[in-house]
Coordinates of C-alpha atoms and ligand atoms in Angstrom, one line a residue:
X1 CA -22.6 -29.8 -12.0
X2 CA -24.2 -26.7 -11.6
X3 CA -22.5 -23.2 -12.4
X4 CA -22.1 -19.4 -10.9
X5 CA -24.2 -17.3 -13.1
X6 CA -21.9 -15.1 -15.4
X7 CA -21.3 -12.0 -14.6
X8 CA -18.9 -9.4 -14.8
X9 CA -17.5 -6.6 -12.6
X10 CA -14.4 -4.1 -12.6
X11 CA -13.2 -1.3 -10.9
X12 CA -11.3 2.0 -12.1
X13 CA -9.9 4.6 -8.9
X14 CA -10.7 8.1 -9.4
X15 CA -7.0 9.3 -8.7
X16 CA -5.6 10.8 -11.6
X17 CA -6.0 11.3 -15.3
X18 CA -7.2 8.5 -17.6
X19 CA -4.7 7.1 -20.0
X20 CA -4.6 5.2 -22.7
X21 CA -3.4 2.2 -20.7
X22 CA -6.6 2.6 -18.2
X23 CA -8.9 3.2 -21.9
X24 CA -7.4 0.2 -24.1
X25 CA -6.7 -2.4 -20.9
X26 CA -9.7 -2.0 -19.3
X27 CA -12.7 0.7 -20.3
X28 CA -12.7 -0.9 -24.2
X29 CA -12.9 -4.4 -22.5
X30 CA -15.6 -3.2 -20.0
X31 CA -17.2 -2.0 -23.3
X32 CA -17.1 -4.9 -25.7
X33 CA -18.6 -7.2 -22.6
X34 CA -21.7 -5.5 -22.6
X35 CA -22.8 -6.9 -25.3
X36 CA -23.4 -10.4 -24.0
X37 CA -23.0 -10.1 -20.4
X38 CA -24.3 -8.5 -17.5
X39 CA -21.7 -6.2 -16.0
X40 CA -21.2 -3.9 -12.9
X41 CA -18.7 -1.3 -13.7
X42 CA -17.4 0.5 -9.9
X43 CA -15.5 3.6 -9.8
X44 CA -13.5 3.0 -6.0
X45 CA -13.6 5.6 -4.3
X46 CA -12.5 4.0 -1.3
X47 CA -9.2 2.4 -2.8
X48 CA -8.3 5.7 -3.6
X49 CA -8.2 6.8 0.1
X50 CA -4.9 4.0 0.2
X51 CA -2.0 6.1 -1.3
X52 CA -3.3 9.8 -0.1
X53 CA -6.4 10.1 2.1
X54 CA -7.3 14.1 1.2
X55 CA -8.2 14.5 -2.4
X56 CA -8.9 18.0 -2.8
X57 CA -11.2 17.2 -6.4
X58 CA -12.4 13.6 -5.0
X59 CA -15.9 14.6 -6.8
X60 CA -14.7 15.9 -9.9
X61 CA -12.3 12.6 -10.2
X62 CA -15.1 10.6 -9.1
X63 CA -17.5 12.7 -12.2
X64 CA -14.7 11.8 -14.4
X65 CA -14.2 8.5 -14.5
X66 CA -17.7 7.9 -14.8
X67 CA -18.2 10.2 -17.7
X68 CA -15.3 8.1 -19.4
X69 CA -17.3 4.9 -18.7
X70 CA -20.4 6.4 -20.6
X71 CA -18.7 8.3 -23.1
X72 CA -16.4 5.4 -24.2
X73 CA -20.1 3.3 -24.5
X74 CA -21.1 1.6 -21.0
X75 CA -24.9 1.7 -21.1
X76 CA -25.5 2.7 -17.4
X77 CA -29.3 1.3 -17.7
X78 CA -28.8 -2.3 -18.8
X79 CA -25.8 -2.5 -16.8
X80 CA -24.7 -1.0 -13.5
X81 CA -22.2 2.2 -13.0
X82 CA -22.2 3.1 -9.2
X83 CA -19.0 4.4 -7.0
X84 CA -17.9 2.5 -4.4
X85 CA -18.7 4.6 -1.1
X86 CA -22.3 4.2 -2.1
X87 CA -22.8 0.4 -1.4
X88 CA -20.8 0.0 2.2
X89 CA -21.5 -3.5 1.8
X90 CA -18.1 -3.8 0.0
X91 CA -16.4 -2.2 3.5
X92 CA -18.3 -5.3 5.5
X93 CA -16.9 -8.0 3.5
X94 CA -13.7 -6.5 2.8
X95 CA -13.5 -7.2 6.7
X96 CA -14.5 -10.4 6.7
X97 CA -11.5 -11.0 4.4
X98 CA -9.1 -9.6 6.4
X99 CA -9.8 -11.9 8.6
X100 CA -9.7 -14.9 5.9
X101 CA -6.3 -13.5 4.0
X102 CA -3.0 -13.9 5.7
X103 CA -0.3 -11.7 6.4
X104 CA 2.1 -14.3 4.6
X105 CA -0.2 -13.7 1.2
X106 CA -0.2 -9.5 1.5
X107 CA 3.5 -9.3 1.8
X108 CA 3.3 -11.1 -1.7
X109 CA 2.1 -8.3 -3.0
X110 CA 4.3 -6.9 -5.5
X111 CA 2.0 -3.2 -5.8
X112 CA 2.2 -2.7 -2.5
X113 CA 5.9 -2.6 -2.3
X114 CA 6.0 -0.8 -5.1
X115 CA 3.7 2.1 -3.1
X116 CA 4.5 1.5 -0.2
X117 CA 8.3 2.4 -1.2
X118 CA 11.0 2.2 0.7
X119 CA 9.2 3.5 3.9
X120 CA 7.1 0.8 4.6
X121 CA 6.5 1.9 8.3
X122 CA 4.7 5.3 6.8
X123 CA 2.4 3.2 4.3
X124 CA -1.4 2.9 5.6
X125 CA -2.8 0.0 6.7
X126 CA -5.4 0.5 3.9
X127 CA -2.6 0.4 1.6
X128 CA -1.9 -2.8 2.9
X129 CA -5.3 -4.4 3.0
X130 CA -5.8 -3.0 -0.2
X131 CA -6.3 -6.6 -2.0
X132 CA -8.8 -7.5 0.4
X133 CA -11.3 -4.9 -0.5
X134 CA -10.9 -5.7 -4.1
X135 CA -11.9 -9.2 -3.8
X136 CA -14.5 -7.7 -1.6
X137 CA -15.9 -5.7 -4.4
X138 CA -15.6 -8.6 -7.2
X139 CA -17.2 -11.1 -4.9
X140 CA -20.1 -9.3 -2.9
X141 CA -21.4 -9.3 -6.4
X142 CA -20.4 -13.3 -6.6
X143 CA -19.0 -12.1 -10.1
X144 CA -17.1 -14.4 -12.2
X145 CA -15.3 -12.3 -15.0
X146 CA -13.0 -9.7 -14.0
X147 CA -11.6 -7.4 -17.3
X148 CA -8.2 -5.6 -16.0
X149 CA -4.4 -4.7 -17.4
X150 CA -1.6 -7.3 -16.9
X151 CA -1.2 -5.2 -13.3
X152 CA -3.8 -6.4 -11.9
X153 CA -3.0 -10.1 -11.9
X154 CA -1.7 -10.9 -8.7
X155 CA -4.6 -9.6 -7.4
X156 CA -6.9 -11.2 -8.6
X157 CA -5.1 -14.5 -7.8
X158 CA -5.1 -13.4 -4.2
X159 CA -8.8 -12.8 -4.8
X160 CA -8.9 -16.3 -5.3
X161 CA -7.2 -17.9 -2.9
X162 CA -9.5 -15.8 -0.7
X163 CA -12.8 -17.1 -2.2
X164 CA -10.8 -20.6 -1.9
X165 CA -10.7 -20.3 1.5
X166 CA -13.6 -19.0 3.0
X167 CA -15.1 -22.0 1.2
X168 CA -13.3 -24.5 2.2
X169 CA -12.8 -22.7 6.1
X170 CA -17.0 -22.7 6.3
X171 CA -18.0 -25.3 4.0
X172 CA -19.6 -27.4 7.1
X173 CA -22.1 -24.3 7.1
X174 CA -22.1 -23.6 3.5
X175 CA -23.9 -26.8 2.6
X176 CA -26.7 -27.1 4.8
X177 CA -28.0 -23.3 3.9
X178 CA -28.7 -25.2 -0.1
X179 CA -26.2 -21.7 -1.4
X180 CA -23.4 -23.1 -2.1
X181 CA -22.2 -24.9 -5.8
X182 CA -20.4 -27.9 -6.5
X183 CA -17.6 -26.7 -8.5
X184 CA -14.2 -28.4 -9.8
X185 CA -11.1 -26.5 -9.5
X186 CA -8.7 -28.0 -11.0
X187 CA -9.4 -31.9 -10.7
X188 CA -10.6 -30.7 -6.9
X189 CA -14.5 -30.8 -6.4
X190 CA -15.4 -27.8 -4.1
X191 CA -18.4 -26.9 -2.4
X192 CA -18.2 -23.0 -3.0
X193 CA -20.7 -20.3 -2.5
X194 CA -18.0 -17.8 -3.3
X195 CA -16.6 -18.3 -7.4
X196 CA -13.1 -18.8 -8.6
X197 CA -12.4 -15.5 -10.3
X198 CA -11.5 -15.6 -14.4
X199 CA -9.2 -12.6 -15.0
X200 CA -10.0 -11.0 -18.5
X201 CA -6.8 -9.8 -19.0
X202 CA -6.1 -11.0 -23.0
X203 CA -5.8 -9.2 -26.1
X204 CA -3.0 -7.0 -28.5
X205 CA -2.8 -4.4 -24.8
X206 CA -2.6 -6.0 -21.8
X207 CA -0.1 -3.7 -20.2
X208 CA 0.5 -0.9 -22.5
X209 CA 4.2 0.9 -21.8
X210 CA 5.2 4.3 -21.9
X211 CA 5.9 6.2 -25.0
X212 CA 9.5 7.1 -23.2
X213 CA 10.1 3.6 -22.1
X214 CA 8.9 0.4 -23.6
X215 CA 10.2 -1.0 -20.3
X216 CA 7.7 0.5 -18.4
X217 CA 4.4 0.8 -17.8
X218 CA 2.1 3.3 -18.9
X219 CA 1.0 5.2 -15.6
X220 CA -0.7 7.8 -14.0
X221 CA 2.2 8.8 -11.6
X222 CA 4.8 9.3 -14.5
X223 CA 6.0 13.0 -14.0
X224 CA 6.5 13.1 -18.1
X225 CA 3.1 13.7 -19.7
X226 CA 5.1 13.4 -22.9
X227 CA 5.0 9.3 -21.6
X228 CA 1.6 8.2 -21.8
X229 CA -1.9 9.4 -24.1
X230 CA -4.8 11.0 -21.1
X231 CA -8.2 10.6 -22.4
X232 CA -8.5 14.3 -22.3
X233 CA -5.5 14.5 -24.3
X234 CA -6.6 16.8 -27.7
X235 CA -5.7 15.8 -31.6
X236 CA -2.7 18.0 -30.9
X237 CA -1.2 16.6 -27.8
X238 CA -2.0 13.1 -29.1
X239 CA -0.1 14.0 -32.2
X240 CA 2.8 16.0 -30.8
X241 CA 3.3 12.5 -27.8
X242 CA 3.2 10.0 -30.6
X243 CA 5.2 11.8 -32.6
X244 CA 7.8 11.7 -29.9
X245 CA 7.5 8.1 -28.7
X246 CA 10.7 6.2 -28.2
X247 CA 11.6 4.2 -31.5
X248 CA 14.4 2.2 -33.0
X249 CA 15.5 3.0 -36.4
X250 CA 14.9 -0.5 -38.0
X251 CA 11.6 -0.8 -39.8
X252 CA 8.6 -2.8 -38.7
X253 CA 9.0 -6.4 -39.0
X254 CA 6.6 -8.7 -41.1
X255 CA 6.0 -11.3 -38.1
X256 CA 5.2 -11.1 -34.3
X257 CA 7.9 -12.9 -33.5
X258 CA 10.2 -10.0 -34.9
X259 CA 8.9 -7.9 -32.3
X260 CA 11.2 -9.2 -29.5
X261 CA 13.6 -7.4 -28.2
X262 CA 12.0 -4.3 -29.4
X263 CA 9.8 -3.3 -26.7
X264 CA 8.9 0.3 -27.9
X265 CA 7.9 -0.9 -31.4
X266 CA 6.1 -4.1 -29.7
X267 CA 4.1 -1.4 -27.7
X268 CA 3.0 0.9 -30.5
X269 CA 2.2 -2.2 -32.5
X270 CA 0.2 -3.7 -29.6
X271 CA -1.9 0.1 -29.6
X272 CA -2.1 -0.3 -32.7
X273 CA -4.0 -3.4 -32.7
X274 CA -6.1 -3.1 -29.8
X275 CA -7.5 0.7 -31.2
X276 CA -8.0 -1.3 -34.1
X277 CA -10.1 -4.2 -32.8
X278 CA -7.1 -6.6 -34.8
X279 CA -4.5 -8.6 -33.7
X280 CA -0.8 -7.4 -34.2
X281 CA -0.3 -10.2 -36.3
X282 CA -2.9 -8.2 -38.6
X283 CA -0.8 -4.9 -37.8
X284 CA 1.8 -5.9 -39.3
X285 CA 1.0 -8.0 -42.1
X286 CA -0.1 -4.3 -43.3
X287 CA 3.1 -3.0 -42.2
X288 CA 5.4 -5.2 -41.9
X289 CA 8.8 -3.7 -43.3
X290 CA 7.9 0.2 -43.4
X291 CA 9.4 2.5 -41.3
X292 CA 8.2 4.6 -38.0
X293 CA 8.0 7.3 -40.5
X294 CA 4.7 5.8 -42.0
X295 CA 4.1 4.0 -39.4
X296 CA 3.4 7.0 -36.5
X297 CA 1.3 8.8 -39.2
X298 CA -0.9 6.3 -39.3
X299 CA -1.2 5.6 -35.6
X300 CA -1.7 9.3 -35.1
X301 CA -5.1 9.2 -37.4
X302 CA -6.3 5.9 -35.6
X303 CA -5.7 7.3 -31.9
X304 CA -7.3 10.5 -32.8
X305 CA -10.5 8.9 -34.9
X306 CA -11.3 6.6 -31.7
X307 CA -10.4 9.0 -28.6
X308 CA -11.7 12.3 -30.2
X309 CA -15.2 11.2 -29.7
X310 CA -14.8 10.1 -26.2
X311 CA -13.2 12.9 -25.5
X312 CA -15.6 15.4 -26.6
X313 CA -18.4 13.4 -24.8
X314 CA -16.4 13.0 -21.7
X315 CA -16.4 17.2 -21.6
X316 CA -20.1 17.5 -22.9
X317 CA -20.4 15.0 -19.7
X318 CA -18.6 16.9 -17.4
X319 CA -20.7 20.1 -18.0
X320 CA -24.0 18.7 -16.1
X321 CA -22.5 16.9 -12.8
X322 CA -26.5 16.6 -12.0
X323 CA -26.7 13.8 -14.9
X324 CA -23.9 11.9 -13.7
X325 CA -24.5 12.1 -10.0
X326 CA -28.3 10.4 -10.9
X327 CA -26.6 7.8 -13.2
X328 CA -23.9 7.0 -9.5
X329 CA -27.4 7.2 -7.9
X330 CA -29.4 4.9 -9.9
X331 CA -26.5 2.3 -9.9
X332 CA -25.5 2.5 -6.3
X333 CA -29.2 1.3 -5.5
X334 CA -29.1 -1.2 -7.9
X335 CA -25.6 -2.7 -6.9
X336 CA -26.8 -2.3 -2.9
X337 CA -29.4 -4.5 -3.4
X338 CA -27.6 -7.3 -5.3
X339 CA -24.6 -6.5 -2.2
X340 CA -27.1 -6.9 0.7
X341 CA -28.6 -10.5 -0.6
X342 CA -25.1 -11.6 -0.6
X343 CA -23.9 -10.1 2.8
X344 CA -26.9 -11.7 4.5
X345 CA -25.9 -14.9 3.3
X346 CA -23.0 -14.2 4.6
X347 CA -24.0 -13.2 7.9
X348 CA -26.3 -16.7 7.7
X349 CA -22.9 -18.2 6.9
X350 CA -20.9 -17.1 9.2
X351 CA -23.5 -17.5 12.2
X352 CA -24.3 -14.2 13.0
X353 CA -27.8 -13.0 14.3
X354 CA -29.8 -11.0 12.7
Ligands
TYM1 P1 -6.5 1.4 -11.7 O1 -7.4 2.4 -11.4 O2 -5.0 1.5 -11.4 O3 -6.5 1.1 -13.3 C1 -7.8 0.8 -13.9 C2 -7.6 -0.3 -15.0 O4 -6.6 0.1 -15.9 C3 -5.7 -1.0 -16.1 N1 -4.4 -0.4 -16.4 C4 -3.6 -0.7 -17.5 N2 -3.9 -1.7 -18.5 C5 -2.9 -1.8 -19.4 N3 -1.8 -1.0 -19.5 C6 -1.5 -0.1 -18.5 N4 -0.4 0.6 -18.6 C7 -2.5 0.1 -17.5 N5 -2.5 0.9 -16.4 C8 -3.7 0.6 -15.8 C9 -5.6 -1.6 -14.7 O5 -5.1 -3.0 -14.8 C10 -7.1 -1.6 -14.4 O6 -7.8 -2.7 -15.0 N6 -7.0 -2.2 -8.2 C11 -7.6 -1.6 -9.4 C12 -9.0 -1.1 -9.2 C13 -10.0 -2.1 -8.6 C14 -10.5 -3.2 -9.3 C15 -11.4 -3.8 -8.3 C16 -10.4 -3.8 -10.5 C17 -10.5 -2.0 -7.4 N7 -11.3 -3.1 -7.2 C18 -12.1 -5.0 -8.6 C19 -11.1 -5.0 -10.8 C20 -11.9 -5.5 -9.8 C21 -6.8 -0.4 -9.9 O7 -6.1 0.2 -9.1 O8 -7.0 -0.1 -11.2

């Protein structure tokens, strides 16, 4: 049985400061994947049109994201780094999804009730179909590794059962064009030309909490700065917010399994670990039974060894928007390409002249 070729592709939105949640759920991932794989890295532009359709700074966010993807170590030549708008091929099969997802599967969606709020009726329709052009963007690419936070999840499950059906709905035409590939899923064989989606969502940070809250997430929309670490964030405001996170007052325990219950000092152990490149297991075998008081310290000089960098390159970045609109440029060629081989498949597909 033959397989999809590896290859992985994410997104990041341009609404918003980085955080340390975006940096150590995704952008080190996106990092680290490099190495063996080939990757397509998407700042989308058009999911950030869902929540609030004028941005005032749309460029600048759009700059700024990619200068975190290149200052945190994405290699923009052997890999791709592109924003969305430039490759409407993503727009094109994100309606053809629409019309393969059901209405049944987007009320699931858990973000878009959060977003959506309690007036659903003044939510946009892209808000809605939001899902849709996320599996549009993984799968125009046919990827098969998606690195994301814990948030993203459900989302890429739906991204799934939309790849599922779209097989199964055309695979009468699928076979005969020779582009589809026997796959299993589960004990199922499939004939799929679209692949069944691996989220990448492991290691010590999957969904990184606030420093006010270890209930809840880290997020951009958090009116207390003093809540999560921005990229941008310098040694002193990185110092002062961790200096500040929510604590108990027991000291660290010695095993993992101590950590439940406490969901502030699980979340400053899990940072920890992931700045680290070690397990929390590792953490704490170093720590285990000291207090925050030695412990913060010590997080303080990690965050600030590993972000201080990126921070400085993200502003050296940010001073020649030229650079970075050529590296958006480059990639957006590069990734239209590889989109328009699989839309006219698609069309072939599908049945539509061309
Ligand atoms: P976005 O822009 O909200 O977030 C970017 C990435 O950061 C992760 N993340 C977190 N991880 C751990 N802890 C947190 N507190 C935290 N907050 C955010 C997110 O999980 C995400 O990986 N829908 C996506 C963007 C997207 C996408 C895609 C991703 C569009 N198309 C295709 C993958 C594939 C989003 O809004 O991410």
């Amino acid at each position: 049985m033959t397989e999809f070729k590896p290859l992985v592709f994410s997104g990041v939105q341009p609404t918003g400061n980085l955080h340390l949640g975006n940096y150590l759920g995704a952008i080190r991932k996106f990092v680290a994947l490099q190495e063996n794989n080939d990757c397509i890295y998407c700042v989308v532009d058009l999911h950030a049109l869902t929540a609030q359709l004028v941005h005032e700074d749309m460029a600048t966010q759009i700059r700024s994201i990619t200068a975190a993807f290149l200052a945190a170590g994405i290699d923009p030549k052997k890999h791709i780094v592109f924003n969305q708008s430039q490759v409407p091929q993503h727009a094109e099969l994100a309606w053809i999804f629409n019309c393969v997802a059901r209405i049944g599967w987007m009320n699931r969606m858990t973000q878009f009730k959060d977003k959506a709020g309690k007036d659903r009726e003044q939510a946009s329709l892209g808000l809605y179909a939001y899902p849709s052009l996320m599996a549009a963007d993984i799968l125009v690419y046919r990827a098969t590794h998606v690195p994301v936070g814990e948030d993203q999840k459900q989302h890429l499950e739906l991204a799934r059962d939309i790849a599922m059906k779209f097989n199964m709905d055309f695979n009468d035409k699928i076979r005969p064009t020779g582009l589809g590939i026997d796959i299993k899923v589960g004990e199922e064989p499939v004939h799929a030309y679209f692949p069944m989606v691996e989220p990448l969502i492991d290691g010590p940070a999957p969904r990184v909490m606030s420093l006010k809250d270890g209930t809840k997430k880290m997020s951009k929309s958090d009116p207390s700065d003093l809540s999560r670490i921005n990229l941008m964030d310098d040694q002193d405001a990185i110092s002062k917010k961790i200096r500040k996170a929510k604590t108990d007052p027991d000291a660290l325990p010695s095993e993992v399994d101590g950590l439940k219950g406490r969901p502030e000092a699980d979340n400053l152990v899990g940072i920890f670990a992931a700045l680290a490149d070690k397990s929390k297991a590792d953490v704490l075998s170093e720590f285990g039974g000291q207090q925050f008081s030695v412990f913060k310290p010590a997080l303080i000089d990690l965050a600030v060894e590993v972000l201080a960098p990126i921070n400085a390159e993200m502003r050296r970045l940010m001073e020649d928007p030229g650079h970075i609109d050529a590296v958006l440029r480059d990639g957006g060629e590069r990734a239209r390409t590889r989109a328009e081989k699989t839309m006219n498949e698609v069309r072939d597909i599908i049945g539509f002249v061309r």
